[in-house]
Each structure stands twice: as structure tokens, then as C-alpha cells.
Coordinates of N, CA, C and O in Angstrom, one line a residue:
X11 N -71.6 11.2 44.4 CA -71.2 11.9 43.2 C -72.3 11.9 42.2 O -73.0 10.9 42.0
X12 N -72.5 13.0 41.5 CA -73.6 13.0 40.5 C -73.2 12.3 39.2 O -72.0 12.0 39.0
X13 N -74.2 12.1 38.5 CA -73.9 11.5 37.2 C -73.0 12.3 36.3 O -72.1 11.7 35.7
X14 N -73.1 13.6 36.3 CA -72.2 14.5 35.6 C -70.8 14.4 36.1 O -69.8 14.3 35.3
X15 N -70.5 14.3 37.4 CA -69.2 14.1 38.0 C -68.6 12.8 37.6 O -67.3 12.7 37.4
X16 N -69.4 11.7 37.6 CA -68.9 10.4 37.2 C -68.4 10.4 35.7 O -67.4 9.8 35.4
X17 N -69.2 11.1 34.9 CA -68.8 11.1 33.4 C -67.5 11.9 33.3 O -66.6 11.5 32.5
X18 N -67.4 13.0 33.9 CA -66.2 13.9 33.8 C -65.0 13.1 34.4 O -63.9 13.1 33.8
X19 N -65.2 12.3 35.5 CA -64.1 11.5 36.1 C -63.7 10.4 35.1 O -62.5 10.2 34.9
X20 N -64.7 9.8 34.4 CA -64.4 8.7 33.4 C -63.7 9.3 32.2 O -62.7 8.6 31.7
X21 N -64.1 10.5 31.8 CA -63.4 11.1 30.6 C -62.0 11.5 31.0 O -61.0 11.3 30.3
X22 N -61.8 12.0 32.3 CA -60.4 12.3 32.8 C -59.5 11.1 32.8 O -58.3 11.1 32.4
X23 N -60.1 10.0 33.3 CA -59.3 8.7 33.4 C -59.0 8.2 32.0 O -57.9 7.8 31.7
X24 N -59.9 8.3 31.1 CA -59.7 7.9 29.7 C -58.6 8.7 29.0 O -57.7 8.2 28.3
X25 N -58.7 10.0 29.3 CA -57.6 10.9 28.7 C -56.3 10.6 29.3 O -55.3 10.6 28.6
X26 N -56.3 10.3 30.7 CA -55.0 10.0 31.3 C -54.4 8.7 30.7 O -53.2 8.6 30.4
X27 N -55.3 7.7 30.5 CA -54.8 6.4 29.9 C -54.4 6.6 28.5 O -53.4 6.0 28.1
X28 N -55.1 7.4 27.7 CA -54.6 7.7 26.4 C -53.3 8.4 26.4 O -52.4 8.1 25.5
X29 N -53.0 9.3 27.3 CA -51.8 10.0 27.4 C -50.7 9.0 27.8 O -49.5 9.1 27.2
X30 N -50.9 8.1 28.7 CA -49.9 7.1 29.1 C -49.6 6.2 27.9 O -48.4 5.9 27.6
X31 N -50.6 5.7 27.2 CA -50.4 4.9 26.0 C -49.6 5.6 24.9 O -48.7 5.1 24.3
X32 N -50.0 6.9 24.7 CA -49.2 7.7 23.7 C -47.8 7.9 24.1 O -46.9 7.8 23.3
X33 N -47.5 8.1 25.4 CA -46.1 8.3 25.9 C -45.3 7.1 25.7 O -44.1 7.1 25.4
X34 N -45.9 5.9 26.0 CA -45.2 4.6 25.9 C -44.9 4.3 24.5 O -43.8 3.9 24.1
X35 N -45.8 4.5 23.6 CA -45.6 4.2 22.2 C -44.7 5.2 21.5 O -44.1 4.8 20.5
X36 N -44.6 6.4 21.9 CA -43.8 7.4 21.2 C -42.4 7.5 21.7 O -41.7 8.3 21.2
X37 N -42.0 6.7 22.7 CA -40.6 6.7 23.1 C -39.8 6.2 22.0 O -40.0 5.1 21.5
X38 N -38.7 6.9 21.6 CA -37.9 6.5 20.6 C -37.1 5.2 21.0 O -36.8 5.0 22.1
X39 N -36.8 4.4 20.0 CA -36.1 3.1 20.2 C -34.6 3.4 20.4 O -34.2 4.6 20.3
X40 N -33.9 2.4 20.8 CA -32.4 2.6 21.0 C -31.8 3.1 19.6 O -32.2 2.6 18.6
X41 N -30.9 4.0 19.7 CA -30.2 4.4 18.4 C -29.5 3.2 17.8 O -29.0 2.3 18.5
X42 N -29.4 3.2 16.5 CA -28.7 2.1 15.8 C -27.3 2.1 16.2 O -26.7 3.2 16.4
X43 N -26.7 0.9 16.3 CA -25.3 0.8 16.7 C -24.4 1.5 15.6 O -24.6 1.3 14.4
X44 N -23.5 2.3 16.1 CA -22.6 2.9 15.1 C -21.6 1.9 14.6 O -21.0 1.1 15.4
X45 N -21.3 2.0 13.3 CA -20.3 1.1 12.7 C -19.0 1.6 13.0 O -18.7 2.8 12.8
X46 N -18.1 0.8 13.5 CA -16.7 1.2 13.8 C -16.0 1.5 12.5 O -16.2 0.8 11.5
X47 N -15.2 2.5 12.5 CA -14.4 2.8 11.3 C -13.3 1.8 11.2 O -12.9 1.2 12.2
X48 N -12.7 1.7 10.1 CA -11.6 0.8 9.8 C -10.4 1.2 10.8 O -9.9 2.3 10.7
X49 N -10.0 0.2 11.7 CA -9.0 0.6 12.6 C -7.6 0.8 12.0 O -6.7 1.3 12.7
X50 N -7.4 0.3 10.8 CA -6.1 0.5 10.2 C -5.8 1.8 9.7 O -4.6 2.1 9.3
X51 N -6.8 2.7 9.5 CA -6.6 4.1 9.1 C -5.8 4.1 7.8 O -4.7 4.6 7.7
X52 N -6.4 3.6 6.7 CA -5.8 3.5 5.4 C -6.1 4.8 4.6 O -7.2 5.3 4.6
X53 N -5.0 5.4 4.1 CA -5.2 6.6 3.3 C -4.9 6.2 1.8 O -4.0 5.5 1.6
X54 N -5.6 6.8 0.9 CA -5.4 6.5 -0.5 C -5.0 7.7 -1.3 O -5.5 8.8 -1.0
X55 N -4.1 7.6 -2.2 CA -3.6 8.7 -3.0 C -3.6 8.2 -4.5 O -3.3 7.1 -4.8
X56 N -3.9 9.1 -5.4 CA -3.7 8.8 -6.8 C -2.6 9.7 -7.4 O -2.6 10.9 -7.1
X57 N -1.8 9.1 -8.2 CA -0.7 9.8 -8.8 C 0.3 10.5 -7.9 O 0.5 11.7 -7.9
X58 N 0.8 9.7 -7.0 CA 1.7 10.2 -6.0 C 3.1 9.5 -6.0 O 3.2 8.4 -6.6
X59 N 4.1 10.0 -5.4 CA 5.4 9.5 -5.4 C 5.9 9.3 -3.9 O 5.7 10.2 -3.1
X60 N 6.6 8.1 -3.7 CA 7.3 7.9 -2.4 C 8.7 7.7 -2.7 O 9.1 7.3 -3.9
X61 N 9.6 8.1 -1.8 CA 11.0 8.0 -2.1 C 11.8 7.8 -0.8 O 11.2 7.9 0.3
X62 N 13.1 7.4 -0.9 CA 13.9 7.3 0.3 C 15.2 8.0 0.0 O 15.8 7.9 -1.1
X63 N 15.7 8.7 1.0 CA 17.0 9.4 0.9 C 17.9 8.9 2.0 O 17.4 8.5 3.1
X64 N 19.2 8.9 1.7 CA 20.2 8.6 2.8 C 21.4 9.5 2.6 O 21.9 9.7 1.5
X65 N 21.7 10.2 3.7 CA 22.8 11.1 3.7 C 22.6 12.2 2.7 O 23.6 12.6 2.0
X66 N 21.4 12.7 2.5 CA 21.1 13.8 1.5 C 21.1 13.3 0.1 O 20.9 14.1 -0.8
X67 N 21.2 12.0 -0.2 CA 21.2 11.5 -1.6 C 20.0 10.7 -1.7 O 19.7 9.8 -0.9
X68 N 19.2 10.9 -2.8 CA 18.0 10.1 -3.1 C 18.5 8.7 -3.5 O 19.3 8.6 -4.5
X69 N 18.0 7.7 -2.9 CA 18.3 6.3 -3.2 C 17.3 5.8 -4.2 O 17.8 5.1 -5.2
X70 N 16.0 6.0 -4.0 CA 15.0 5.5 -5.0 C 13.8 6.4 -4.8 O 13.6 7.1 -3.8
X71 N 13.0 6.3 -5.9 CA 11.6 6.9 -5.9 C 10.7 6.1 -6.7 O 11.1 5.5 -7.7
X72 N 9.5 5.9 -6.3 CA 8.4 5.2 -7.0 C 7.2 6.1 -7.2 O 6.7 6.7 -6.2
X73 N 6.8 6.3 -8.4 CA 5.6 7.0 -8.7 C 4.5 6.0 -9.0 O 4.8 5.0 -9.8
X74 N 3.3 6.1 -8.5 CA 2.3 5.1 -8.7 C 1.0 5.8 -9.1 O 0.7 6.9 -8.7
X75 N 0.2 5.1 -9.9 CA -1.1 5.5 -10.3 C -2.0 5.6 -9.0 O -2.8 6.5 -8.9
X76 N -1.9 4.6 -8.1 CA -2.7 4.6 -6.9 C -1.8 4.0 -5.7 O -1.1 3.0 -5.9
X77 N -1.9 4.7 -4.6 CA -1.1 4.3 -3.4 C -2.1 4.2 -2.2 O -3.0 5.1 -2.1
X78 N -2.0 3.1 -1.5 CA -2.8 3.0 -0.2 C -1.8 2.8 0.9 O -0.9 1.9 0.8
X79 N -1.8 3.7 1.9 CA -0.9 3.7 3.0 C -1.6 3.5 4.3 O -2.5 4.2 4.6
X80 N -1.1 2.5 5.1 CA -1.6 2.2 6.4 C -1.0 3.3 7.3 O 0.2 3.3 7.5
X81 N -1.8 4.1 7.9 CA -1.2 5.2 8.7 C -0.6 4.7 10.0 O 0.1 5.4 10.6
X82 N -1.0 3.6 10.5 CA -0.5 3.0 11.7 C 0.9 2.5 11.5 O 1.8 2.7 12.3
X83 N 1.1 1.7 10.4 CA 2.4 1.0 10.2 C 3.3 1.7 9.2 O 4.4 1.5 9.1
X84 N 2.7 2.6 8.4 CA 3.3 3.4 7.3 C 3.7 2.5 6.2 O 4.5 2.9 5.3
X85 N 3.2 1.3 6.1 CA 3.4 0.4 5.0 C 2.5 0.9 3.8 O 1.4 1.4 4.0
X86 N 3.0 0.7 2.6 CA 2.2 1.1 1.4 C 2.1 0.0 0.4 O 3.0 -0.8 0.2
X87 N 1.0 0.0 -0.3 CA 0.8 -0.8 -1.5 C 0.5 0.1 -2.7 O -0.3 1.1 -2.5
X88 N 1.0 -0.2 -3.8 CA 0.9 0.7 -5.0 C 0.6 -0.1 -6.2 O 0.9 -1.2 -6.4
X89 N -0.1 0.6 -7.2 CA -0.3 0.0 -8.5 C 0.1 1.0 -9.6 O 0.1 2.2 -9.3
X90 N 0.4 0.5 -10.8 CA 0.8 1.3 -11.9 C 2.1 2.0 -11.6 O 2.2 3.2 -11.4
X91 N 3.2 1.3 -11.5 CA 4.5 1.7 -10.9 C 5.4 2.2 -12.0 O 5.6 1.5 -13.0
X92 N 6.1 3.3 -11.8 CA 7.2 3.8 -12.5 C 8.2 4.2 -11.5 O 7.9 5.0 -10.6
X93 N 9.5 3.7 -11.5 CA 10.4 3.9 -10.5 C 11.8 4.1 -11.0 O 12.2 3.8 -12.1
X94 N 12.6 4.7 -10.1 CA 14.0 5.0 -10.4 C 14.9 4.6 -9.2 O 14.5 5.0 -8.0
X95 N 15.9 3.9 -9.3 CA 16.9 3.6 -8.3 C 18.2 4.3 -8.7 O 18.7 4.0 -9.8
X96 N 18.8 5.2 -7.8 CA 19.9 6.0 -8.2 C 21.2 5.4 -7.6 O 21.3 5.1 -6.4
X97 N 22.2 5.2 -8.4 CA 23.5 4.7 -8.0 C 24.5 5.8 -7.7 O 24.3 6.9 -8.1
X98 N 25.5 5.4 -6.9 CA 26.5 6.4 -6.5 C 27.2 7.0 -7.6 O 27.6 8.2 -7.6
X99 N 27.4 6.2 -8.7 CA 28.2 6.7 -9.8 C 27.4 7.5 -10.9 O 27.9 7.8 -11.9
X100 N 26.1 7.8 -10.5 CA 25.3 8.6 -11.4 C 24.4 7.8 -12.3 O 23.5 8.4 -13.0
X101 N 24.6 6.5 -12.4 CA 23.7 5.7 -13.2 C 22.3 5.5 -12.6 O 22.2 5.6 -11.4
X102 N 21.3 5.3 -13.4 CA 19.9 5.2 -12.9 C 19.3 3.9 -13.4 O 19.5 3.5 -14.6
X103 N 18.7 3.1 -12.5 CA 17.9 1.9 -12.9 C 16.5 2.4 -13.0 O 15.9 2.8 -12.0
X104 N 15.8 2.2 -14.1 CA 14.4 2.6 -14.3 C 13.6 1.3 -14.3 O 14.0 0.3 -14.9
X105 N 12.4 1.4 -13.6 CA 11.6 0.2 -13.4 C 10.1 0.6 -13.8 O 9.7 1.7 -13.4
X106 N 9.4 -0.3 -14.5 CA 8.0 -0.1 -14.6 C 7.4 -1.5 -14.2 O 8.0 -2.5 -14.4
X107 N 6.2 -1.5 -13.6 CA 5.6 -2.7 -13.1 C 4.1 -2.4 -12.8 O 3.7 -1.2 -12.7
X108 N 3.4 -3.5 -12.5 CA 2.0 -3.4 -12.2 C 1.8 -3.0 -10.7 O 0.9 -2.2 -10.5
X109 N 2.5 -3.5 -9.8 CA 2.3 -3.2 -8.4 C 3.6 -3.3 -7.6 O 4.6 -3.9 -8.0
X110 N 3.5 -2.7 -6.4 CA 4.7 -2.7 -5.5 C 4.1 -2.6 -4.1 O 3.0 -2.1 -3.8
X111 N 5.0 -3.0 -3.1 CA 4.7 -2.7 -1.7 C 6.0 -2.2 -1.0 O 7.1 -2.6 -1.4
X112 N 5.7 -1.4 0.0 CA 6.8 -0.8 0.8 C 6.6 -1.2 2.2 O 5.5 -1.0 2.8
X113 N 7.6 -1.8 2.9 CA 7.6 -2.1 4.3 C 8.4 -1.0 5.0 O 9.6 -0.9 4.9
X114 N 7.7 -0.2 5.8 CA 8.3 0.9 6.5 C 9.3 0.5 7.6 O 10.2 1.2 7.8
X115 N 9.0 -0.6 8.2 CA 10.0 -1.1 9.2 C 11.3 -1.5 8.7 O 12.4 -1.0 9.2
X116 N 11.3 -2.3 7.6 CA 12.6 -2.7 7.0 C 13.1 -1.8 5.9 O 14.2 -1.8 5.5
X117 N 12.2 -0.9 5.4 CA 12.4 0.0 4.3 C 12.7 -0.8 3.0 O 13.3 -0.3 2.0
X118 N 12.2 -2.0 2.9 CA 12.4 -2.9 1.7 C 11.2 -2.6 0.8 O 10.1 -2.3 1.2
X119 N 11.4 -2.7 -0.5 CA 10.4 -2.5 -1.5 C 10.3 -3.8 -2.4 O 11.4 -4.4 -2.8
X120 N 9.1 -4.3 -2.6 CA 8.9 -5.5 -3.4 C 8.0 -5.0 -4.6 O 7.0 -4.4 -4.4
X121 N 8.5 -5.3 -5.8 CA 7.8 -4.9 -7.0 C 7.5 -6.1 -7.8 O 8.3 -7.1 -8.0
X122 N 6.2 -6.2 -8.4 CA 5.8 -7.4 -9.0 C 4.9 -7.1 -10.2 O 4.3 -6.0 -10.3
X123 N 4.8 -8.0 -11.1 CA 3.8 -7.9 -12.2 C 4.3 -7.1 -13.4 O 4.4 -5.9 -13.3
X124 N 4.6 -7.7 -14.5 CA 5.0 -7.0 -15.7 C 6.2 -6.1 -15.6 O 6.3 -5.0 -16.1
X125 N 7.2 -6.6 -14.9 CA 8.4 -5.8 -14.6 C 9.3 -5.7 -15.8 O 9.6 -6.6 -16.5
X126 N 9.7 -4.4 -16.1 CA 10.6 -4.1 -17.1 C 11.7 -3.2 -16.5 O 11.3 -2.1 -15.9
X127 N 12.9 -3.5 -16.6 CA 14.0 -2.8 -16.0 C 15.0 -2.4 -17.0 O 15.4 -3.2 -17.8
X128 N 15.4 -1.1 -17.0 CA 16.5 -0.7 -17.9 C 17.4 0.2 -17.1 O 17.0 0.8 -16.1
X129 N 18.7 0.2 -17.5 CA 19.7 1.0 -16.8 C 20.2 2.1 -17.8 O 20.1 1.9 -19.0
X130 N 20.7 3.2 -17.2 CA 21.1 4.3 -18.0 C 22.4 3.9 -18.9 O 22.7 4.6 -19.8
X131 N 23.0 2.8 -18.5 CA 24.2 2.4 -19.4 C 23.8 1.3 -20.3 O 24.7 0.6 -20.9
X132 N 22.6 1.0 -20.6 CA 22.1 0.1 -21.7 C 21.7 -1.3 -21.3 O 21.4 -2.1 -22.2
X133 N 21.7 -1.7 -20.0 CA 21.3 -3.0 -19.7 C 19.8 -3.1 -19.6 O 19.1 -2.1 -19.3
X134 N 19.2 -4.3 -19.9 CA 17.8 -4.5 -19.8 C 17.6 -5.8 -19.0 O 18.3 -6.8 -19.2
X135 N 16.6 -5.7 -18.1 CA 16.3 -6.9 -17.2 C 14.8 -7.1 -17.2 O 14.0 -6.2 -17.4
X136 N 14.5 -8.4 -17.0 CA 13.1 -8.8 -16.8 C 13.1 -9.8 -15.7 O 14.0 -10.6 -15.5
X137 N 12.0 -9.8 -14.9 CA 11.9 -10.8 -13.9 C 10.4 -10.8 -13.4 O 9.6 -9.9 -13.7
X138 N 10.1 -11.8 -12.6 CA 8.7 -11.9 -12.0 C 8.6 -10.9 -10.8 O 7.5 -10.4 -10.5
X139 N 9.7 -10.7 -10.1 CA 9.7 -9.9 -8.9 C 11.0 -9.1 -8.8 O 12.1 -9.7 -9.2
X140 N 11.0 -7.9 -8.3 CA 12.2 -7.2 -8.0 C 12.1 -6.8 -6.5 O 11.1 -6.2 -6.1
X141 N 13.2 -7.0 -5.8 CA 13.2 -6.7 -4.4 C 14.4 -5.8 -4.1 O 15.5 -6.0 -4.5
X142 N 14.1 -4.6 -3.4 CA 15.1 -3.7 -2.9 C 15.2 -4.0 -1.5 O 14.3 -3.9 -0.7
X143 N 16.4 -4.5 -1.1 CA 16.8 -4.7 0.3 C 17.6 -3.6 0.9 O 18.7 -3.3 0.4
X144 N 17.0 -2.8 1.7 CA 17.6 -1.6 2.2 C 18.8 -1.8 3.0 O 19.7 -1.0 3.0
X145 N 18.9 -2.8 3.8 CA 20.0 -3.0 4.7 C 21.3 -3.1 3.9 O 22.3 -2.5 4.4
X146 N 21.4 -3.8 2.8 CA 22.6 -3.9 2.0 C 22.5 -3.2 0.7 O 23.3 -3.3 -0.2
X147 N 21.4 -2.4 0.5 CA 21.2 -1.6 -0.7 C 21.4 -2.5 -2.0 O 22.1 -2.2 -2.9
X148 N 20.7 -3.6 -2.0 CA 20.8 -4.6 -3.1 C 19.4 -4.7 -3.8 O 18.4 -4.8 -3.2
X149 N 19.5 -4.7 -5.2 CA 18.4 -5.0 -6.0 C 18.5 -6.4 -6.4 O 19.5 -6.8 -6.9
X150 N 17.4 -7.2 -6.3 CA 17.4 -8.6 -6.7 C 16.2 -8.8 -7.6 O 15.1 -8.6 -7.2
X151 N 16.5 -9.3 -8.8 CA 15.5 -9.7 -9.7 C 15.2 -11.2 -9.5 O 16.2 -12.0 -9.6
X152 N 14.0 -11.6 -9.1 CA 13.7 -13.0 -8.7 C 12.7 -13.6 -9.7 O 11.8 -12.9 -10.1
X153 N 12.9 -14.9 -10.0 CA 11.9 -15.6 -10.8 C 12.0 -15.3 -12.2 O 11.7 -14.2 -12.7
X154 N 12.5 -16.2 -13.0 CA 12.7 -16.0 -14.5 C 13.5 -14.8 -14.8 O 13.1 -14.0 -15.7
X155 N 14.5 -14.5 -14.0 CA 15.3 -13.3 -14.2 C 16.2 -13.4 -15.5 O 16.8 -14.4 -15.8
X156 N 16.2 -12.3 -16.2 CA 16.9 -12.3 -17.5 C 17.6 -10.9 -17.6 O 16.9 -9.9 -17.4
X157 N 18.8 -10.9 -18.0 CA 19.5 -9.6 -18.2 C 20.2 -9.7 -19.6 O 20.7 -10.7 -20.0
X158 N 20.3 -8.5 -20.3 CA 21.0 -8.4 -21.5 C 21.7 -7.0 -21.5 O 21.1 -6.0 -21.2
X159 N 22.9 -7.1 -22.0 CA 23.7 -5.8 -22.1 C 24.7 -6.1 -23.2 O 25.5 -7.0 -23.1
X160 N 24.7 -5.2 -24.2 CA 25.7 -5.3 -25.3 C 25.5 -6.7 -25.9 O 24.4 -7.1 -26.4
X161 N 26.6 -7.5 -25.9 CA 26.5 -8.8 -26.5 C 26.4 -9.9 -25.5 O 26.6 -11.1 -25.8
X162 N 26.1 -9.6 -24.2 CA 26.0 -10.6 -23.2 C 24.5 -10.7 -22.8 O 23.7 -9.8 -22.7
X163 N 24.1 -12.0 -22.6 CA 22.7 -12.3 -22.2 C 22.9 -13.4 -21.1 O 23.7 -14.3 -21.2
X164 N 22.1 -13.3 -20.0 CA 22.2 -14.3 -18.9 C 20.8 -14.4 -18.3 O 20.0 -13.5 -18.3
X165 N 20.5 -15.6 -17.8 CA 19.3 -15.8 -17.1 C 19.5 -16.7 -15.9 O 20.5 -17.5 -15.8
X166 N 18.6 -16.7 -15.0 CA 18.7 -17.6 -13.8 C 17.5 -17.4 -12.9 O 16.6 -16.6 -13.2
X167 N 17.5 -18.1 -11.8 CA 16.4 -17.9 -10.8 C 16.4 -16.6 -10.2 O 15.3 -16.0 -9.9
X168 N 17.6 -16.0 -9.9 CA 17.7 -14.6 -9.4 C 18.9 -14.0 -9.9 O 20.0 -14.6 -10.1
X169 N 18.9 -12.7 -10.0 CA 20.0 -11.9 -10.4 C 20.1 -10.7 -9.4 O 19.1 -10.0 -9.3
X170 N 21.2 -10.6 -8.7 CA 21.4 -9.6 -7.7 C 22.5 -8.6 -8.0 O 23.4 -9.0 -8.7
X171 N 22.3 -7.4 -7.5 CA 23.4 -6.4 -7.7 C 23.3 -5.3 -6.6 O 22.1 -5.0 -6.2
X172 N 24.4 -4.9 -6.2 CA 24.4 -3.8 -5.2 C 24.9 -2.5 -5.9 O 25.2 -1.5 -5.2
X173 N 25.1 -2.5 -7.2 CA 25.6 -1.4 -7.9 C 24.9 -1.1 -9.2 O 25.5 -0.8 -10.2
X174 N 23.5 -1.3 -9.2 CA 22.7 -1.0 -10.3 C 22.9 -1.9 -11.5 O 22.9 -1.5 -12.6
X175 N 23.2 -3.1 -11.2 CA 23.4 -4.2 -12.3 C 24.6 -3.9 -13.1 O 24.7 -4.4 -14.2
X176 N 25.6 -3.2 -12.6 CA 26.9 -3.0 -13.3 C 27.7 -4.3 -13.1 O 28.3 -4.8 -14.0
X177 N 27.6 -4.9 -11.9 CA 28.2 -6.2 -11.6 C 27.1 -7.0 -11.0 O 26.4 -6.5 -10.1
X178 N 26.9 -8.2 -11.5 CA 25.7 -9.0 -11.1 C 26.2 -10.3 -10.5 O 27.3 -10.8 -10.8
X179 N 25.3 -10.9 -9.8 CA 25.4 -12.3 -9.2 C 24.2 -13.0 -9.6 O 23.1 -12.6 -9.3
X180 N 24.4 -14.2 -10.3 CA 23.2 -15.0 -10.8 C 23.2 -16.3 -10.0 O 24.2 -16.9 -9.9
X181 N 22.0 -16.7 -9.6 CA 21.8 -17.9 -8.8 C 20.8 -18.8 -9.5 O 19.8 -18.2 -10.1
X182 N 20.9 -20.1 -9.2 CA 19.8 -21.0 -9.6 C 19.5 -21.1 -11.1 O 18.9 -20.3 -11.7
X183 N 20.0 -22.2 -11.7 CA 19.8 -22.5 -13.1 C 20.4 -21.4 -14.0 O 19.6 -20.7 -14.8
X184 N 21.6 -21.1 -13.9 CA 22.3 -20.0 -14.6 C 22.6 -20.4 -16.0 O 23.1 -21.5 -16.3
X185 N 22.2 -19.5 -16.9 CA 22.5 -19.7 -18.3 C 23.1 -18.4 -18.8 O 22.6 -17.3 -18.7
X186 N 24.3 -18.5 -19.5 CA 25.0 -17.3 -20.0 C 25.2 -17.4 -21.5 O 25.6 -18.4 -22.0

């Protein structure tokens, strides 16, 4: 082989090696791992209302500044609560509170924080927690529960009613 052929062969080999090095270095790396989305599928709503009806009659409704609902379980947590519990006789129990939670399986509602309760017939209640038990349609004011209506005042650990606090049951350290 002539000197010119050896030079062209050397240049060809150098170009081939440069091509191989470029191909190896320019191969893209593995794509970054995708972050899994939250498996609980939580939806958020602002200024929305949830309610429950039974036999065509609205039992209760809660309006919240913010609601987060787990789409898998249908449970909800709410903040900035204004609510109404409707009685068979037409009376209404109005509730305001800081937060609430709804259990879709039991249909129970737990309300907490700054609870103020009034009824359309003039009763006023306060407590640390208010629990709606769907099975027996009972409202229970728990923790430092206090009720006042007309000239009657009472307090206790819990005050329960299944008729909008028209008739009440007081438990634990009762004072009337």
C-alpha cells in the first residue's frame, strides 16, 4: 500500500472511531422516574355544599368554604362550616363551626372548632364537638356542652337529642 493509501486508511479509521465515540456519548440517559400521583384521588372544592336526604326529605346540609373529598372512599373534610339540620316538625338546627368531617360509609358527620348552634324555636347550644349519628338520627353535643332556652340553662359532658334539641338527654357532670 502506498503512503497516500495508508494516510487515507488512517483518516478513515480515525473518523470511524470519532463516530463511535460520538454515538456512545450522545445516547440519551434513562428518562427520569415518573412521580406517582396521589393514590387517594382527592378533589378540592371551594364554597360548596354537601347534604343528605332520606325518603325525599332533606335531613341536613353543610356549606363549607373549602371541601376535600377522597374520591375512593367518598369521605370529606371541610373548613368554614355553616350547616342546617332539618327536623320532621319543621324546626331547623343551625350550626356554624371551623371544621367538619363526613364518613360516607356510616353517613356520620363530626363538627369541631368554635361551634355555635341555634334552633328555630330559640334554643342556643355550644360544645367542643357536634356529632350527627345517621343510624339513629341523633345530634350529640360533646365536650363542655351547654344549652339555653327561655329561662332554662343546662350543661354537661354531652347533650343528645333525636328531635332537634326539643327534648334533650344530658350526661356526665350535669348542671341545670
